[in-house]
Tab-separated table of C-alpha atoms in Angstrom:
chain	number	residue	atom	x	y	z
A	248	MET	CA	42.853	122.009	74.903
A	249	GLU	CA	39.531	122.755	73.277
A	250	PRO	CA	38.619	120.606	70.256
A	251	ILE	CA	38.717	122.240	66.848
A	252	GLY	CA	36.486	122.342	63.803
A	253	LEU	CA	37.866	121.092	60.494
A	254	TYR	CA	36.712	122.736	57.255
A	255	LEU	CA	37.455	121.390	53.774
A	256	HIS	CA	36.806	123.588	50.762
A	257	ILE	CA	35.768	122.128	47.408
A	258	PRO	CA	35.777	125.192	45.130
A	259	TYR	CA	34.062	123.850	42.012
A	260	CYS	CA	30.510	124.611	40.851
A	261	LEU	CA	28.480	123.707	37.787
A	262	HIS	CA	27.831	127.444	37.453
A	263	LYS	CA	28.813	130.460	39.546
A	264	CYS	CA	25.567	132.144	40.560
A	265	GLY	CA	25.237	135.889	40.055
A	266	TYR	CA	24.889	136.691	43.775
A	267	CYS	CA	27.780	134.483	44.936
A	268	ASP	CA	30.902	136.065	46.400
A	269	PHE	CA	32.320	132.838	47.844
A	270	ASN	CA	35.520	131.335	46.510
A	271	SER	CA	33.842	129.237	43.835
A	272	HIS	CA	34.990	128.403	40.320
A	273	ASN	CA	33.449	126.779	37.287
A	274	LEU	CA	33.898	123.035	37.130
A	275	ASN	CA	37.309	121.938	35.834
A	276	GLU	CA	37.315	118.153	35.651
A	277	GLU	CA	40.929	118.002	34.449
A	278	GLU	CA	42.061	119.839	37.588
A	279	MET	CA	39.964	118.010	40.158
A	280	GLU	CA	42.207	114.976	40.624
A	281	SER	CA	45.210	117.223	41.278
A	282	TYR	CA	43.109	119.313	43.635
A	283	VAL	CA	42.129	116.304	45.751
A	284	ALA	CA	45.773	115.173	45.878
A	285	ALA	CA	46.812	118.634	47.068
A	286	LEU	CA	44.045	118.683	49.680
A	287	LEU	CA	45.269	115.376	51.107
A	288	ARG	CA	48.879	116.581	51.052
A	289	GLU	CA	47.946	119.742	52.949
A	290	MET	CA	45.943	117.682	55.436
A	291	GLU	CA	48.904	115.430	56.140
A	292	TYR	CA	51.135	118.454	56.768
A	293	TYR	CA	48.821	120.098	59.298
A	294	ALA	CA	48.084	116.842	61.073
A	295	GLY	CA	51.765	116.574	61.921
A	296	ASP	CA	52.591	120.253	62.376
A	297	SER	CA	49.819	122.463	63.718
A	298	ALA	CA	47.074	120.382	65.229
A	299	PRO	CA	48.594	117.347	66.989
A	300	GLY	CA	46.760	116.573	70.196
A	301	ARG	CA	43.741	118.606	69.137
A	302	ASN	CA	40.554	116.593	68.944
A	303	VAL	CA	38.257	117.373	66.015
A	304	ALA	CA	34.654	117.916	67.100
A	305	THR	CA	33.134	118.814	63.728
A	306	ILE	CA	33.992	118.442	60.050
A	307	PHE	CA	32.386	120.506	57.307
A	308	PHE	CA	32.786	120.028	53.556
A	309	GLY	CA	31.813	123.333	51.905
A	310	GLY	CA	32.256	125.157	48.653
A	311	GLY	CA	31.724	125.759	45.919
A	312	THR	CA	29.796	122.557	45.604
A	313	PRO	CA	31.435	119.570	47.329
A	314	THR	CA	29.172	117.163	45.463
A	315	THR	CA	30.835	118.075	42.163
A	316	LEU	CA	33.314	115.471	43.406
A	317	PRO	CA	32.113	111.861	43.193
A	318	ALA	CA	30.710	110.593	46.473
A	319	PRO	CA	33.398	107.857	46.823
A	320	VAL	CA	36.077	110.562	46.565
A	321	LEU	CA	34.384	112.630	49.295
A	322	ALA	CA	34.143	109.519	51.469
A	323	GLY	CA	37.825	108.862	50.836
A	324	ILE	CA	38.768	112.390	51.908
A	325	LEU	CA	36.725	111.928	55.082
A	326	ALA	CA	38.512	108.637	55.747
A	327	SER	CA	41.813	110.512	55.467
A	328	CYS	CA	40.555	113.032	58.019
A	329	ARG	CA	39.956	110.189	60.429
A	330	ARG	CA	43.415	108.736	59.802
A	331	HIS	CA	45.217	112.018	60.353
A	332	PHE	CA	43.171	113.623	63.131
A	333	ALA	CA	41.588	112.483	66.388
A	334	VAL	CA	37.990	112.809	65.221
A	335	ALA	CA	35.486	112.524	68.063
A	336	ALA	CA	33.202	109.498	68.017
A	337	ASP	CA	30.169	111.801	68.081
A	338	ALA	CA	31.569	114.311	65.589
A	339	GLU	CA	29.108	116.250	63.459
A	340	ILE	CA	30.191	115.669	59.846
A	341	THR	CA	28.428	117.867	57.284
A	342	CYS	CA	28.481	117.980	53.515
A	343	GLU	CA	26.944	120.825	51.524
A	344	VAL	CA	24.765	119.476	48.731
A	345	ASN	CA	23.418	120.979	45.520
A	346	PRO	CA	20.232	119.121	44.494
A	347	ALA	CA	21.473	119.089	40.881
A	348	THR	CA	24.697	117.226	41.689
A	349	ILE	CA	23.674	114.369	43.980
A	350	HIS	CA	21.738	111.173	43.381
A	351	CYS	CA	20.389	108.306	45.453
A	352	ASP	CA	23.403	105.977	45.301
A	353	GLU	CA	25.771	108.856	46.038
A	354	LEU	CA	23.768	109.822	49.110
A	355	LYS	CA	24.026	106.234	50.338
A	356	THR	CA	27.789	106.336	49.746
A	357	LEU	CA	28.140	109.535	51.741
A	358	ARG	CA	26.138	108.111	54.634
A	359	ALA	CA	28.063	104.833	54.625
A	360	GLY	CA	31.293	106.831	54.469
A	361	GLY	CA	30.545	108.583	57.751
A	362	PHE	CA	28.772	111.807	56.837
A	363	ASN	CA	25.867	112.362	59.239
A	364	ARG	CA	24.530	115.791	58.273
A	365	LEU	CA	23.609	117.412	54.964
A	366	SER	CA	23.200	121.110	54.224
A	367	ILE	CA	21.058	121.339	51.098
A	368	GLY	CA	21.250	124.499	49.004
A	369	VAL	CA	17.574	124.907	48.173
A	370	GLN	CA	17.479	128.753	48.093
A	371	SER	CA	13.877	128.805	46.813
A	372	PHE	CA	10.904	126.576	46.034
A	373	ASP	CA	9.759	129.030	43.366
A	374	PRO	CA	10.966	128.294	39.792
A	375	ASP	CA	11.069	131.966	38.830
A	376	GLU	CA	13.220	132.765	41.854
A	377	LEU	CA	15.539	129.841	41.112
A	378	SER	CA	15.951	131.247	37.615
A	379	LEU	CA	16.676	134.730	38.973
A	380	LEU	CA	19.298	133.285	41.309
A	381	GLU	CA	20.781	131.272	38.412
A	382	ARG	CA	20.414	128.029	40.332
A	383	VAL	CA	20.803	124.952	38.143
A	384	HIS	CA	18.490	122.619	40.054
A	385	SER	CA	14.741	122.149	39.701
A	386	ILE	CA	11.957	122.050	42.284
A	387	GLU	CA	11.586	118.318	41.634
A	388	GLU	CA	15.276	117.782	42.373
A	389	ILE	CA	14.878	119.543	45.738
A	390	HIS	CA	12.111	117.162	46.787
A	391	LEU	CA	13.980	114.123	45.495
A	392	THR	CA	17.186	115.104	47.299
A	393	VAL	CA	15.471	115.582	50.662
A	394	ASP	CA	13.447	112.388	50.355
A	395	ARG	CA	16.381	110.301	49.160
A	396	ALA	CA	18.650	111.688	51.856
A	397	ARG	CA	16.273	110.359	54.470
A	398	GLN	CA	16.052	107.033	52.670
A	399	ALA	CA	19.852	106.891	52.713
A	400	GLY	CA	19.819	107.218	56.510
A	401	PHE	CA	20.416	110.926	57.084
A	402	ASP	CA	18.409	112.113	60.067
A	403	ASN	CA	20.025	115.564	60.336
A	404	LEU	CA	19.108	117.756	57.384
A	405	SER	CA	19.427	121.506	56.913
A	406	LEU	CA	17.828	123.542	54.136
A	407	ASP	CA	19.186	126.905	52.946
A	408	LEU	CA	16.723	129.571	51.778
A	409	MET	CA	17.137	133.160	50.589
A	410	PHE	CA	14.743	136.056	51.048
A	411	ALA	CA	14.516	139.723	50.044
A	412	LEU	CA	14.987	138.823	46.398
A	413	PRO	CA	14.200	141.429	43.734
A	414	GLY	CA	10.453	141.292	43.082
A	415	GLN	CA	9.743	138.906	45.971
A	416	THR	CA	6.430	139.442	47.752
A	417	LEU	CA	5.555	138.552	51.321
A	418	LYS	CA	3.230	135.844	50.027
A	419	LYS	CA	5.937	134.308	47.851
A	420	TRP	CA	8.329	134.200	50.785
A	421	HIS	CA	5.707	132.659	53.058
A	422	ASP	CA	5.012	130.035	50.397
A	423	ASN	CA	8.731	129.221	50.383
A	424	LEU	CA	8.802	128.883	54.150
A	425	GLU	CA	5.713	126.675	54.197
A	426	LYS	CA	7.158	124.359	51.564
A	427	ALA	CA	10.432	124.158	53.461
A	428	ILE	CA	8.646	123.418	56.741
A	429	ALA	CA	6.614	120.713	55.004
A	430	LYS	CA	9.872	118.854	54.259
A	431	GLN	CA	10.442	118.709	58.047
A	432	PRO	CA	14.149	119.527	58.111
A	433	ASN	CA	15.941	119.612	61.444
A	434	HIS	CA	17.506	122.957	60.617
A	435	LEU	CA	16.738	125.936	58.393
A	436	SER	CA	18.973	128.798	57.312
A	437	ALA	CA	17.172	131.877	56.007
A	438	TYR	CA	19.610	134.347	54.492
A	439	ASN	CA	18.794	137.905	53.532
A	440	LEU	CA	20.146	138.395	50.005
A	441	THR	CA	22.890	140.997	49.995
A	442	ILE	CA	24.572	142.328	46.888
A	443	GLU	CA	28.326	142.022	47.275
A	444	SER	CA	30.871	144.062	45.341
A	445	GLY	CA	32.435	142.221	42.436
A	446	THR	CA	29.508	139.870	41.819
A	447	ALA	CA	27.462	139.725	38.642
A	448	PHE	CA	24.442	140.942	40.638
A	449	HIS	CA	26.414	143.993	41.739
A	450	LYS	CA	27.167	144.894	38.131
A	451	LEU	CA	23.479	144.543	37.255
A	452	GLN	CA	22.535	146.705	40.230
A	453	GLU	CA	24.981	149.425	39.164
A	454	ARG	CA	23.340	149.483	35.721
A	455	GLY	CA	19.882	149.726	37.260
A	456	LYS	CA	18.859	146.281	36.044
A	457	LEU	CA	18.529	144.747	39.503
A	458	VAL	CA	16.499	146.515	42.168
A	459	MET	CA	16.512	145.254	45.740
A	460	PRO	CA	13.432	145.571	47.980
A	461	PRO	CA	13.423	148.612	50.289
A	462	ASP	CA	15.020	148.175	53.712
A	463	ASP	CA	11.728	148.377	55.615
A	464	PHE	CA	10.278	145.545	53.540
A	465	GLN	CA	13.405	143.437	54.074
A	466	LEU	CA	12.939	143.941	57.818
A	467	GLU	CA	9.282	142.912	57.509
A	468	LEU	CA	10.364	139.703	55.774
A	469	PHE	CA	12.882	138.985	58.546
A	470	LYS	CA	10.326	139.549	61.298
A	471	SER	CA	7.760	137.359	59.583
A	472	THR	CA	10.391	134.632	59.154
A	473	ARG	CA	11.056	134.568	62.885
A	474	LYS	CA	7.349	134.399	63.675
A	475	LYS	CA	6.487	131.721	61.125
A	476	LEU	CA	9.390	129.444	61.985
A	477	ALA	CA	8.826	129.815	65.730
A	478	HIS	CA	5.205	128.778	65.213
A	479	ALA	CA	6.481	125.662	63.373
A	480	GLY	CA	8.785	124.741	66.267
A	481	TYR	CA	12.057	126.125	64.952
A	482	ARG	CA	14.076	128.105	67.499
A	483	GLN	CA	16.132	130.995	66.224
A	484	TYR	CA	19.583	130.473	67.720
A	485	GLU	CA	21.520	132.784	65.370
A	486	ILE	CA	20.438	135.725	63.229
A	487	SER	CA	19.950	133.621	60.085
A	488	ASN	CA	19.626	130.123	61.571
A	489	TYR	CA	16.756	128.160	63.106
A	490	CYS	CA	16.509	124.598	64.345
A	491	LYS	CA	14.502	121.975	66.126
A	492	PRO	CA	15.770	121.364	69.691
A	493	GLY	CA	19.289	119.932	69.682
A	494	PHE	CA	19.946	120.417	65.968
A	495	GLU	CA	22.071	123.567	65.902
A	496	SER	CA	24.932	123.511	63.410
A	497	ARG	CA	27.674	122.528	65.828
A	498	HIS	CA	30.369	123.395	63.291
A	499	ASN	CA	29.103	126.918	62.749
A	500	LEU	CA	28.602	127.351	66.489
A	501	GLY	CA	32.359	126.881	66.736
A	502	TYR	CA	32.900	129.973	64.571
A	503	TRP	CA	30.342	132.073	66.434
A	504	GLU	CA	31.752	130.990	69.803
A	505	PHE	CA	35.274	131.980	68.729
A	506	ARG	CA	36.721	128.480	68.864
A	507	ASP	CA	39.738	127.324	66.883
A	508	TYR	CA	39.322	125.843	63.431
A	509	LEU	CA	41.525	124.577	60.627
A	510	GLY	CA	40.569	125.184	57.005
A	511	LEU	CA	41.983	123.094	54.177
A	512	GLY	CA	41.670	123.810	50.464
A	513	ALA	CA	41.717	126.806	48.145
A	514	GLY	CA	40.763	130.024	49.930
A	515	ALA	CA	40.164	128.270	53.257
A	516	SER	CA	40.690	130.306	56.427
A	517	SER	CA	41.993	129.056	59.764
A	518	CYS	CA	42.385	130.314	63.310
A	519	LEU	CA	44.647	128.288	65.591
A	520	ASP	CA	46.150	129.419	68.888
A	521	GLY	CA	45.501	133.078	68.138
A	522	VAL	CA	46.975	133.022	64.633
A	523	ARG	CA	44.751	133.578	61.595
A	524	PHE	CA	45.829	132.452	58.162
A	525	LYS	CA	44.237	132.037	54.755
A	526	ASN	CA	45.064	130.038	51.634
A	527	HIS	CA	45.329	131.311	48.070
A	528	ASN	CA	41.936	131.419	46.347
A	529	LEU	CA	42.698	130.108	42.866
A	530	PRO	CA	42.627	126.306	42.743
A	531	ALA	CA	45.537	126.142	40.269
A	532	ARG	CA	47.686	128.387	42.488
A	533	TYR	CA	46.661	126.366	45.557
A	534	ILE	CA	47.689	123.120	43.854
A	535	ARG	CA	51.087	124.535	42.829
A	536	GLU	CA	51.818	125.908	46.290
A	537	VAL	CA	50.848	122.743	48.162
A	538	THR	CA	52.743	120.552	45.708
A	539	ALA	CA	55.888	122.623	46.245
A	540	HIS	CA	55.598	123.619	49.915
A	541	HIS	CA	52.888	121.440	51.553
A	542	THR	CA	50.883	124.597	52.319
A	543	ALA	CA	49.297	127.402	50.295
A	544	VAL	CA	49.085	130.177	52.902
A	545	GLU	CA	48.613	133.595	51.316
A	546	PHE	CA	48.815	135.566	54.547
A	547	GLU	CA	48.794	135.128	58.297
A	548	GLU	CA	48.459	137.465	61.245
A	549	ARG	CA	48.137	137.464	65.009
A	550	PRO	CA	45.570	140.087	66.078
A	551	ASP	CA	46.182	141.774	69.399
A	552	ALA	CA	43.875	140.923	72.280
A	553	ARG	CA	41.600	143.925	71.738
A	554	GLN	CA	41.160	143.133	68.038
A	555	ALA	CA	40.481	139.499	68.862
A	556	MET	CA	37.849	140.464	71.435
A	557	GLY	CA	36.162	142.784	68.931
A	558	GLU	CA	35.999	139.989	66.389
A	559	ALA	CA	34.724	137.537	68.992
A	560	LEU	CA	31.942	139.972	69.893
A	561	MET	CA	31.143	140.527	66.213
A	562	LEU	CA	30.650	136.776	65.807
A	563	GLY	CA	29.145	135.921	69.169
A	564	LEU	CA	26.514	138.642	69.186
A	565	ARG	CA	24.942	136.924	66.202
A	566	LEU	CA	23.886	134.192	68.620
A	567	ARG	CA	20.615	134.771	70.442
A	568	ARG	CA	22.223	133.532	73.665
A	569	GLY	CA	25.093	135.938	73.105
A	570	VAL	CA	28.718	135.801	74.214
A	571	ASP	CA	30.061	133.796	77.154
A	572	LEU	CA	32.166	136.597	78.651
A	573	PRO	CA	34.031	134.657	81.396
A	574	ARG	CA	35.257	132.130	78.802
A	575	LEU	CA	36.231	134.853	76.320
A	576	GLU	CA	38.024	137.003	78.895
A	577	LYS	CA	39.961	133.989	80.167
A	578	LYS	CA	40.963	132.993	76.640
A	579	LEU	CA	42.191	136.486	75.687
A	580	GLY	CA	43.491	137.683	79.057
A	581	ILE	CA	41.642	141.018	78.928
A	582	SER	CA	38.287	142.260	80.212
A	583	LEU	CA	35.296	143.559	78.321
A	584	GLN	CA	34.964	146.437	80.769
A	585	ASP	CA	38.519	147.642	80.164
A	586	GLU	CA	38.353	147.413	76.378
A	587	PHE	CA	34.734	148.152	75.479
A	588	GLY	CA	33.065	149.266	78.700
A	589	GLU	CA	31.919	152.628	77.329
A	590	VAL	CA	30.531	151.052	74.153
A	591	VAL	CA	28.602	148.444	76.125
A	592	ALA	CA	27.192	151.039	78.534
A	593	ARG	CA	25.980	153.212	75.657
A	594	LEU	CA	24.356	150.297	73.828
A	595	GLN	CA	22.714	149.110	77.053
A	596	ALA	CA	21.319	152.601	77.601
A	597	GLN	CA	19.846	152.461	74.096
A	598	GLN	CA	18.362	149.047	75.033
A	599	TRP	CA	20.186	147.303	72.218
A	600	LEU	CA	22.360	145.085	74.443
A	601	THR	CA	21.759	143.150	77.623
A	602	LEU	CA	24.373	141.819	80.053
A	603	GLU	CA	23.046	139.113	82.356
A	604	GLY	CA	24.621	136.059	83.954
A	605	GLY	CA	27.967	136.660	82.287
A	606	ARG	CA	26.455	136.779	78.813
A	607	LEU	CA	26.366	139.774	76.509
A	608	ALA	CA	23.527	139.532	73.992
A	609	LEU	CA	21.415	141.572	71.621
A	610	THR	CA	18.011	142.588	72.908
A	611	GLU	CA	14.936	142.076	70.756
A	612	GLN	CA	15.304	145.675	69.571
A	613	GLY	CA	19.042	145.259	69.059
A	614	LEU	CA	18.478	142.201	66.887
A	615	TYR	CA	16.896	144.377	64.205
A	616	LEU	CA	19.902	146.700	64.293
A	617	ALA	CA	22.492	143.940	64.573
A	618	ASP	CA	24.851	145.202	61.876
A	619	SER	CA	25.054	148.667	63.417
A	620	VAL	CA	25.525	147.307	66.933
A	621	ILE	CA	28.260	144.871	65.886
A	622	LEU	CA	30.167	147.591	64.027
A	623	GLU	CA	30.654	149.376	67.347
A	624	PHE	CA	33.051	146.619	68.427
A	625	ILE	CA	35.197	146.384	65.324
A	626	SER	CA	35.687	150.103	64.664
A	627	GLU	CA	39.087	151.443	65.601
A	628	PRO	CA	39.170	153.266	68.969
A	629	VAL	CA	39.464	157.031	68.801
A	630	THR	CA	42.856	158.199	70.116
């Protein structure tokens, strides 16, 4: 059986940023001890019930802000992962880090505890942009976190950046990229800011108090990002992700390659053996459910093979190398030609898709229309 990825969600943040639509909640120190106990209880249940015999290839602590928990607690949770699951000796073990919530000794504790990769939520090297995004860290804290992470022994660092911010110029974005490159991370994520329904930014946008850059300028920023990072030796391997050779996010590759994963914690999603399920979002509800029933599943479903293939294509086409069709067809027991042959032929004729060597991928032109192309595979068939 293929190894799985293990995701652990720590939902707490010092402050919920206006653009954020993740399952994050303001810090509740009184609740955190109960939350960790519930997380460990849920872990123990799944280790004995749903994932025995499945090796774990990657572990990812995300949020929220995992580093709102003390580093020894995070190391203890990781130790429990190793006790309950067959974690590969070369497993990639990532922790998301907010520069405002981590210090030198804590970084050393994480490294000694077995974490070997950090994903640092920089977002911007511009103080005005950090203020706009409601980030609570400073530029100085970014530099200190990166430098101290290396001193602590981390040699696999990823920096997250955001572009297409209201009022952002091409020069400002290039300055951000240059400052990020100067820190010499192994991996960079460059996310196009999108305004999601229900966020504080969305409410501001509806009132006309937040104006996004025009679409053509957002595309210009994306194209310039690709060019600038390629020149600095970073290969684009996914729409928003770039790395030095050999430093892809192995955990996220698991999602994009449609591999199984188990999510633990409030709001965490899982996909095991064709079944998708998701936990309750609210930490208090999650704690109550796990305490009473060992799990906190809000819903589960088993998509049919066509739906699963559409979702696999939606994820896999984000990768520059595209989708491994023989593997996918074997896993789902159906063929691309039978289910989506007409769609693929049309998109190939428009030169948005290429099919070579068993891989279906976006062309250079298709990359700039990725959202529209991907939607073709998840729309309901006309009957």
